[in-house]
Tab-separated table of C-alpha atoms and ligand atoms in Angstrom:
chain	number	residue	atom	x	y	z
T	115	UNK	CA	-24.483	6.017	-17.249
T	116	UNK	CA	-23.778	2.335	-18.205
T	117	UNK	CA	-20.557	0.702	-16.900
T	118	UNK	CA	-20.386	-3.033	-18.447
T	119	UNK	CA	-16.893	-5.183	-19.206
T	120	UNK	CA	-14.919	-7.973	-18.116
T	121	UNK	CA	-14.009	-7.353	-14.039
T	122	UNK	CA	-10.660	-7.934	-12.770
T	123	UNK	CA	-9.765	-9.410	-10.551
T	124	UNK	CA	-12.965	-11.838	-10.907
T	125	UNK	CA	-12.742	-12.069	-14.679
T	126	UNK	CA	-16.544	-11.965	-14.777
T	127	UNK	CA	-18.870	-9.723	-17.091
T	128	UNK	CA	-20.844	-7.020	-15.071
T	129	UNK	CA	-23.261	-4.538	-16.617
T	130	UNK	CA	-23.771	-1.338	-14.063
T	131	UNK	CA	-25.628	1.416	-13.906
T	132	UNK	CA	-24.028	4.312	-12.066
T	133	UNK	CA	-26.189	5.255	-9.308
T	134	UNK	CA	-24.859	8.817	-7.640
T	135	UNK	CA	-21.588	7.371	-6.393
T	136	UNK	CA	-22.803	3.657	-6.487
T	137	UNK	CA	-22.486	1.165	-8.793
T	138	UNK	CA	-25.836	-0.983	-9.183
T	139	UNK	CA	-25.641	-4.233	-10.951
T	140	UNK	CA	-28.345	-3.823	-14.312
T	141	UNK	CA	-28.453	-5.448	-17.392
T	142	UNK	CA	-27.228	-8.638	-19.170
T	143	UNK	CA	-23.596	-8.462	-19.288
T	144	UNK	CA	-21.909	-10.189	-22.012
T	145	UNK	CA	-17.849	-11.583	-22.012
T	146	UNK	CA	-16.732	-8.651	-24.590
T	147	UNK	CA	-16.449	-5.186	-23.658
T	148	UNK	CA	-13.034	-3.243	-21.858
T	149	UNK	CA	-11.286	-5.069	-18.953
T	150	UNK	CA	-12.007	-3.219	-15.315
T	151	UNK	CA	-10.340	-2.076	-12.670
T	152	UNK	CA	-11.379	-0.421	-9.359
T	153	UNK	CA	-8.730	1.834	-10.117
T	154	UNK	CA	-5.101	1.915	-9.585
T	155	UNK	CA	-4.073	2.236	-5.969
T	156	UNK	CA	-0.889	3.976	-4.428
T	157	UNK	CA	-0.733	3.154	-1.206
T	158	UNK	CA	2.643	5.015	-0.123
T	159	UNK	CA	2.599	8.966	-1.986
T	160	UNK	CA	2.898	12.214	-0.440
T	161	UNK	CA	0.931	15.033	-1.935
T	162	UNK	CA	1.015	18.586	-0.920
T	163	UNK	CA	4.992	18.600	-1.095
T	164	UNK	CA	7.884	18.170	-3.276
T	165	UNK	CA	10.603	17.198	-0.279
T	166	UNK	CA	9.465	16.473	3.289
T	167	UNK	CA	10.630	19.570	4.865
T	168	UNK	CA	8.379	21.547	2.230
T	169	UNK	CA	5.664	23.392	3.550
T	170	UNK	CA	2.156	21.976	2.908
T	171	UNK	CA	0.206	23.978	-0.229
T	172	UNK	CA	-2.841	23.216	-1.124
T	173	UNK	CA	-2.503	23.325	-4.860
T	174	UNK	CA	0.327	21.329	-5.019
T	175	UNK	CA	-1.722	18.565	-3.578
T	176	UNK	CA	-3.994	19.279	-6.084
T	177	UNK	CA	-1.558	19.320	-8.347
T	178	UNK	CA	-0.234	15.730	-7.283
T	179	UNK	CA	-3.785	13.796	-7.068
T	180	UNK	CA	-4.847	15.334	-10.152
T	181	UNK	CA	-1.312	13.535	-11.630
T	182	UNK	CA	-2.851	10.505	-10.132
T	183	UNK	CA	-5.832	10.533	-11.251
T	184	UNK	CA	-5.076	11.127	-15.039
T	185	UNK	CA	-3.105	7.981	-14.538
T	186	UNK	CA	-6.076	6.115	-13.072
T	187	UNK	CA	-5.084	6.162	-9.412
T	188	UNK	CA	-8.201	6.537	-7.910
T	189	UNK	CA	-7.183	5.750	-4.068
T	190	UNK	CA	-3.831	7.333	-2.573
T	191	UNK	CA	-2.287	6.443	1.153
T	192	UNK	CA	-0.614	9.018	2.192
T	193	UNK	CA	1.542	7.734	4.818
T	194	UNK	CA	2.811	11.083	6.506
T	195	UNK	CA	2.144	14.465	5.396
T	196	UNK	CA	3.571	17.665	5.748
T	197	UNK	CA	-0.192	18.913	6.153
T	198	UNK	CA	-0.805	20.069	9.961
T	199	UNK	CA	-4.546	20.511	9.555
T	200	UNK	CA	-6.189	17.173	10.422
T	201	UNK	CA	-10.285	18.084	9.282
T	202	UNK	CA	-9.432	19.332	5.989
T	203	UNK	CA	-12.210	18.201	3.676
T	204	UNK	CA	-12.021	15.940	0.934
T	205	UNK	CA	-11.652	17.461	-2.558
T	206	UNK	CA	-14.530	15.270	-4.247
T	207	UNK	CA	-12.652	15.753	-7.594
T	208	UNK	CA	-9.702	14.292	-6.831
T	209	UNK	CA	-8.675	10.075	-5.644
T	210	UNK	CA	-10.141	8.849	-2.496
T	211	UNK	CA	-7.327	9.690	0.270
T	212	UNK	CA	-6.647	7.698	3.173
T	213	UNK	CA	-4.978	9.953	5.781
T	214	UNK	CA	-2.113	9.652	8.075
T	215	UNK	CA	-1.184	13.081	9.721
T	216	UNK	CA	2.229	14.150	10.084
T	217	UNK	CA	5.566	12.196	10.018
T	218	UNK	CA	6.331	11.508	13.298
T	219	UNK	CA	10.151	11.995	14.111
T	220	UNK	CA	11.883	11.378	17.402
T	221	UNK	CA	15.335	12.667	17.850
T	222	UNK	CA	17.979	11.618	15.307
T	223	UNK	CA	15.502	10.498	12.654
T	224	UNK	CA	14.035	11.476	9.721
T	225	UNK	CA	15.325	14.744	7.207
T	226	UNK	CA	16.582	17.910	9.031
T	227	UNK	CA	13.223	20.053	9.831
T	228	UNK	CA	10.771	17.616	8.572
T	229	UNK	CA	7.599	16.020	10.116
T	230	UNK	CA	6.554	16.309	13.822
T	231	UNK	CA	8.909	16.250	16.040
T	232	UNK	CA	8.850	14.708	18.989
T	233	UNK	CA	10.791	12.653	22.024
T	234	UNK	CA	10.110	8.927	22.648
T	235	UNK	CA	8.396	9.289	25.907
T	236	UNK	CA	5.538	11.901	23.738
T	237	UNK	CA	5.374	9.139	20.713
T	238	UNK	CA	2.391	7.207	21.539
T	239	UNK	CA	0.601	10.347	22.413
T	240	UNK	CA	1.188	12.113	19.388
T	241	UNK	CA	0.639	9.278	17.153
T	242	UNK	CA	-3.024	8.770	18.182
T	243	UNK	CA	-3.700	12.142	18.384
T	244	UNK	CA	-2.083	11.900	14.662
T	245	UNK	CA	-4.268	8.718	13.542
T	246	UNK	CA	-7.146	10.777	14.300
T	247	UNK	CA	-8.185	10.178	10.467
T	248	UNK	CA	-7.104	6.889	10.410
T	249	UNK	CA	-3.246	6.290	10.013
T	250	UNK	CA	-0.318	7.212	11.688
T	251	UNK	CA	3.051	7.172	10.348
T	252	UNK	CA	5.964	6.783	12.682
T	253	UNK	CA	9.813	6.773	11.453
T	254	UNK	CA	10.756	4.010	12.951
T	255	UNK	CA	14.381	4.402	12.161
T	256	UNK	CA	17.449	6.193	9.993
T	257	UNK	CA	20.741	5.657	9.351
T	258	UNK	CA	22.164	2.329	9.422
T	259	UNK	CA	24.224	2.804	12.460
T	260	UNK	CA	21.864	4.803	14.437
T	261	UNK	CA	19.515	2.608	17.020
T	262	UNK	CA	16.135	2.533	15.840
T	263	UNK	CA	12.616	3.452	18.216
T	264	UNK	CA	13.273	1.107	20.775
T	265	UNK	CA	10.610	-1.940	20.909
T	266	UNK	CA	8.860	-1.095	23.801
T	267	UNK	CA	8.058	2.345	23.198
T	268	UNK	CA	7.119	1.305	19.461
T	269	UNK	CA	5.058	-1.567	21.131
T	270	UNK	CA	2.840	1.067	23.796
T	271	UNK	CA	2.694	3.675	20.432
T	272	UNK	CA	0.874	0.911	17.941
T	273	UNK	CA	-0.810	-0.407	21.149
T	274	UNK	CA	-2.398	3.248	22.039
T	275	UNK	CA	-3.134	3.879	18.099
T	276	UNK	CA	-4.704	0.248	17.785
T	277	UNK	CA	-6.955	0.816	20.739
T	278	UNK	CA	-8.469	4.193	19.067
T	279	UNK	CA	-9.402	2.348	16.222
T	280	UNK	CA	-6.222	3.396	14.237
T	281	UNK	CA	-3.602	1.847	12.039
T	282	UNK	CA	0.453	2.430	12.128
T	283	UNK	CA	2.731	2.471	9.239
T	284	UNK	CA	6.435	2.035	10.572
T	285	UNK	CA	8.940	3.659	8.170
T	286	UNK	CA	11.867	1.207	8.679
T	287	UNK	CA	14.997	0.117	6.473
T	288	UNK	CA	17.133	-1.397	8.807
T	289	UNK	CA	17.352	-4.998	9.738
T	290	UNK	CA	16.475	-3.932	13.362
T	291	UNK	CA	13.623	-1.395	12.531
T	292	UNK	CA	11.923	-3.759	10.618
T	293	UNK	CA	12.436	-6.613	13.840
T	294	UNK	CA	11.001	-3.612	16.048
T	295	UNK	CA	8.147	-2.780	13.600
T	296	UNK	CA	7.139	-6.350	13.289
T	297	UNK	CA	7.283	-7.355	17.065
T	298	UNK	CA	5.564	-4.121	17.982
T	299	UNK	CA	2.369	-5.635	15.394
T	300	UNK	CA	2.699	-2.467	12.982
T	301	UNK	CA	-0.014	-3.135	10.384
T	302	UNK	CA	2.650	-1.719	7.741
T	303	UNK	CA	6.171	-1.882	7.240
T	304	UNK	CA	7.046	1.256	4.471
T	305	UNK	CA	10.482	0.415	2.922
T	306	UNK	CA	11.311	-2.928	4.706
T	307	UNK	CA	15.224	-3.052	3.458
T	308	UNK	CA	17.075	-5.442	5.118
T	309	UNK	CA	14.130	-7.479	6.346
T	310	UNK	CA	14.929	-10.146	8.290
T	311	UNK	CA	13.305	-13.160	6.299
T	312	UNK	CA	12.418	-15.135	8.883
T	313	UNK	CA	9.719	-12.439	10.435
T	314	UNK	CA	7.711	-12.945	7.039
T	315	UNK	CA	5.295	-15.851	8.653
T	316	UNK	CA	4.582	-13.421	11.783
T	317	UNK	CA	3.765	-10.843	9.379
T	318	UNK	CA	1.600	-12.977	7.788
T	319	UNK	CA	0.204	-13.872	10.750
T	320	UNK	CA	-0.394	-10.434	12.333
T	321	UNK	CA	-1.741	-8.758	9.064
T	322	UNK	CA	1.359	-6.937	8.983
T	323	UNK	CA	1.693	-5.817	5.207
T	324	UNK	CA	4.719	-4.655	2.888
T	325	UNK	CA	5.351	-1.149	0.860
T	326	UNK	CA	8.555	-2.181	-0.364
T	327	UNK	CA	8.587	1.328	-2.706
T	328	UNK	CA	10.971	0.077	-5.149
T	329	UNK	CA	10.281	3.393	-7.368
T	330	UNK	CA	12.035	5.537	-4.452
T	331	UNK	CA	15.060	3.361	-4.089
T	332	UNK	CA	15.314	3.310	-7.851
T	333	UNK	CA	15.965	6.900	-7.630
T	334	UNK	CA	17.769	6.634	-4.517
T	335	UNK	CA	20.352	4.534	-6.077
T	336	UNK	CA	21.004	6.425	-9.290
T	337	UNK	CA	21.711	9.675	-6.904
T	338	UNK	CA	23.486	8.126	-4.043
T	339	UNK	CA	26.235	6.104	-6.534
T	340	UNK	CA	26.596	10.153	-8.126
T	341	UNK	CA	27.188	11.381	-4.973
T	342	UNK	CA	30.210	11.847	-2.370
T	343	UNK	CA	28.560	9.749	0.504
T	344	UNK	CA	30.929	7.375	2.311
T	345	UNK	CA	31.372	3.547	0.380
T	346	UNK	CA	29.659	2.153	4.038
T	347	UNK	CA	26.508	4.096	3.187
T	348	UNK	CA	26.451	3.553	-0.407
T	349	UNK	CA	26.969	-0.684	0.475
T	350	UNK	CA	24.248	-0.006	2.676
T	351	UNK	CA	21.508	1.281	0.401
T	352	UNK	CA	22.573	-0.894	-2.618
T	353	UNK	CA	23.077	-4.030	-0.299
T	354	UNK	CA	18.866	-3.082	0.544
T	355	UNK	CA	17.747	-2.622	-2.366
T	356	UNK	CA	19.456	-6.170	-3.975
T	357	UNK	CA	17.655	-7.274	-0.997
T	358	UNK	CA	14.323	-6.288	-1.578
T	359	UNK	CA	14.204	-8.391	-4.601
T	360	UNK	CA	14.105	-11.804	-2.932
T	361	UNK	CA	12.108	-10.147	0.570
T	362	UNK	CA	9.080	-8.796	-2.136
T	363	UNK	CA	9.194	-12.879	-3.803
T	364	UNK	CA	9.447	-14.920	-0.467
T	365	UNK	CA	7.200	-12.136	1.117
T	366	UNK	CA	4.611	-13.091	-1.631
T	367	UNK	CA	4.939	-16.893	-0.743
T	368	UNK	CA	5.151	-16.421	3.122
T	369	UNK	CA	1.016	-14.982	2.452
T	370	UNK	CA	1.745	-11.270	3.578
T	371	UNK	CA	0.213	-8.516	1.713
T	372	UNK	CA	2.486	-6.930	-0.809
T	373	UNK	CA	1.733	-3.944	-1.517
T	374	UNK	CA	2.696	-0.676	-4.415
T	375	UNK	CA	3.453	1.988	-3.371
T	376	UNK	CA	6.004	4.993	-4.943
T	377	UNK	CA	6.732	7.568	-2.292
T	378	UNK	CA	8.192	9.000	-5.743
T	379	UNK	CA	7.810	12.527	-7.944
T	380	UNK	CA	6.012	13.353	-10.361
T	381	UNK	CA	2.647	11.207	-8.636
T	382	UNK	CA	0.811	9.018	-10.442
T	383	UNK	CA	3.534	6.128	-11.468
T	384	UNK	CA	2.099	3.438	-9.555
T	385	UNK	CA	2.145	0.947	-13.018
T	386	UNK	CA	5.990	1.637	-12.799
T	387	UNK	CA	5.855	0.425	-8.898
T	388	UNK	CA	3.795	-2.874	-10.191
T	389	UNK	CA	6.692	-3.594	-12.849
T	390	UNK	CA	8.819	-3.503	-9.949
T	391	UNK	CA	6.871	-6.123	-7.840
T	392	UNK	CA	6.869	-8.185	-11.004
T	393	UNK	CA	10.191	-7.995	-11.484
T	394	UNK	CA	10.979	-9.471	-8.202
T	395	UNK	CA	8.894	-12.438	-8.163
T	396	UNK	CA	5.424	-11.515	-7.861
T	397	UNK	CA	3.019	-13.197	-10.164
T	398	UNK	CA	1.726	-10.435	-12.491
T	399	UNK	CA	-2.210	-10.727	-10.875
T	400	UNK	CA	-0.732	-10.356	-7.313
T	401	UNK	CA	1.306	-7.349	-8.270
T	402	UNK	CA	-1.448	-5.536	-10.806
T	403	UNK	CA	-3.660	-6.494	-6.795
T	404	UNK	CA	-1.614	-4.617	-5.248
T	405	UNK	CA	-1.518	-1.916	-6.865
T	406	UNK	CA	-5.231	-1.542	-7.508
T	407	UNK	CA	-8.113	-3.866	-5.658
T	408	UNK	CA	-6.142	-5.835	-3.051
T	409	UNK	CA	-4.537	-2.098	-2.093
T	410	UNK	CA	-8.616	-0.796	-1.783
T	411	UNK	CA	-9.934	-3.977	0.211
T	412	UNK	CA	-6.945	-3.334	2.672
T	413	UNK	CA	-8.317	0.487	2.883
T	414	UNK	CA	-11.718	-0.461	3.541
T	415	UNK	CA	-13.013	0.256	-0.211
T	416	UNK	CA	-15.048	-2.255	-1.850
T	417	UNK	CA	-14.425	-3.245	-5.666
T	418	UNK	CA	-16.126	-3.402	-8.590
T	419	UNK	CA	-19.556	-4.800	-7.120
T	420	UNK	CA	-23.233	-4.011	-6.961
T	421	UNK	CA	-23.345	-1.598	-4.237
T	422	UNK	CA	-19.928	-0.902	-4.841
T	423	UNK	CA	-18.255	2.716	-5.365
T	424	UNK	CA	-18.502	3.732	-8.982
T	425	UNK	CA	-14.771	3.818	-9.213
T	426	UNK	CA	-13.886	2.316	-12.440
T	427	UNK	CA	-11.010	2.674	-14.954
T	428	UNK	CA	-11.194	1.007	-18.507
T	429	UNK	CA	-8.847	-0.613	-20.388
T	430	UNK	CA	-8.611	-1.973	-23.931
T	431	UNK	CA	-6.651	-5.044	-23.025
T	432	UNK	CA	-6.146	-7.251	-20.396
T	433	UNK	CA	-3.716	-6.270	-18.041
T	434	UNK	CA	-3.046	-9.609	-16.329
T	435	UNK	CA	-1.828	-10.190	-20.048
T	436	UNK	CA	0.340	-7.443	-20.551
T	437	UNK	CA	1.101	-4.577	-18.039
T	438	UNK	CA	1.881	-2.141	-19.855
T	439	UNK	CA	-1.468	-1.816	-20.294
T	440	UNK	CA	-2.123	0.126	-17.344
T	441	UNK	CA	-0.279	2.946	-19.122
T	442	UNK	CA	-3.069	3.356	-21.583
T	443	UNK	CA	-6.445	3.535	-19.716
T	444	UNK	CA	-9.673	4.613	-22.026
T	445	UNK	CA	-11.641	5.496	-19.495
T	446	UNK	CA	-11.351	6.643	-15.857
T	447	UNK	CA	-14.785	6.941	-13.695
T	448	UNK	CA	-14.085	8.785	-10.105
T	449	UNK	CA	-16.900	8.653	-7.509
T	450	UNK	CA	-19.640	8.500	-10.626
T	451	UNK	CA	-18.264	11.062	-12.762
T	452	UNK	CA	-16.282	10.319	-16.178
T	453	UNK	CA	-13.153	12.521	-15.612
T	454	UNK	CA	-11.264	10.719	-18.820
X	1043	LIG	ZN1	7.491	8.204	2.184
């Protein structure tokens, strides 16, 4: 099979073959042709559950990727799972996953019955054994008057994961879960409301990225205004999310990585999650980036190179033009194989 079009985020022609699951450069490639992604990346989704407290089923994480995939998300983070098997094999039909074990709750945090629960003093234990795949995903806080992980035990937790070879994601949405996530060098805060702004250049600094999941608060909003909760919590949650707005834009400028991410039902709505970035600030290249090849170079994965994985969605127009036109891909090519 013959892959050839314009490459984002290069903007050069390439002419591949398809090589197994490799792409190899061949041909003369000329400047017409579809406009290419690597994909569509969602770097914060949960498949294999509806709510957190679910239990883990197999075909409803089929279910889920498969969503993805027919929208051209070909790579998926799942930053905690409700999955308690950590050598499950990779379905080769479905998005490359990057793995994160379970949620890991200490007391107080986190939904009712969800995740792994454990105390502080068994955190940084748990979360390598956890990050045994890769990721770990600690709840680094809850409610807004609650005290979140305290910094030193989140400090010897990323500390213990980091020195395995492993990578932390630190759910946080308070102003002083985000300050413990950053200090403790978390290489992702998921959520970030109520960031502290001036913690952006450290993050920069440390490689500590963003998932500001603008698609879940979306939702969060709508239900929490309908609901009885107290005015303190409602000011809470819509105070964070008018936040996030400016955080995402001067986030952006301060050099850390942004990144999309939905931690949203039904999967597969990551262009929704890219309208969001826009919509705070981000130029539209960034946020199209971070939902799709600056998402996959921060997971390891190549893009769309010689040598590279034939992962490859097609689209009839640029996207960088209009984004909307992520909602329309013509073609989606998964590990070699034409699936759309
Ligand atoms: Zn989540």
């Amino acid at each position: 099979m013959r892959i050839w079009g314009i490459a984002l985020p290069a903007r050069t022609p390439v002419s591949f073959v398809v090589d197994g699951e490799r792409l190899r450069a061949s041909g003369s490639s000329t400047s017409d042709g579809p406009w290419l992604l690597p994909g569509l990346a969602d770097v914060h989704s949960h498949p294999g559950t509806e709510a957190p407290a679910d239990e883990y089923a197999h075909e409803v994480f089929r279910r889920h990727m498969l969503a993805h995939r027919a929208a051209g998300v070909l790579t998926v983070r799942s930053p905690g799972s409700a999955d308690p098997v950590r050598d499950r094999p990779d379905d080769l039909d479905l998005p490359r996953l990057a793995r994160s074990g379970q949620w890991l709750a200490t007391p107080g945090r986190f939904f009712p019955d969800a995740g792994r629960r454990i105390s502080e003093s068994e955190l940084p234990e748990a979360a390598v054994e956890e990050a045994a795949l890769g990721w770990c995903k600690v709840i680094g806080d809850w409610m807004p008057d609650d005290p979140p992980v305290p910094l030193d035990v989140l400090t010897a937790t990323v500390d213990a994961v980091h020195a395995v070879g492993g990578r932390v994601a630190v759910h946080c949405q308070t102003a002083e879960g985000c300050r413990n996530a950053v200090l403790a060098g978390a290489d992702s805060l998921e959520h970030g409301m109520h960031l502290d702004h001036s913690l952006l250049p450290r993050m920069a600094a440390q490689g500590t990225a963003l998932v500001p999941t603008f698609s879940a608060f979306a939702k969060s909003i709508e239900n929490i205004e309908a609901s009885s909760a107290d005015q303190r919590l409602k000011d809470w949650i819509r105070d964070g999310w008018e936040h996030a707005f400016p955080t995402v834009r001067a986030a952006h400028e301060a050099g850390v990585t942004v990144l999309a991410g939905t931690d949203n039902k039904p999967c597969g709505q990551v262009a929704a999650e890219i309208s969001w970035l826009v919509e705070a600030g981000m130029p539209v290249e960034a946020a199209i980036g971070a939902g799709s090849w600056t998402a996959r170079a921060w997971l390891g994965l190549p893009g769309l190179v010689d040598g590279g994985f034939a992962d490859v969605v097609a689209y009839d127009a640029d996207p960088t033009e209009d984004p909307d036109v992520l909602l329309r891909p013509k073609q989606i090519v998964l590990r070699g194989k034409v699936v759309v």
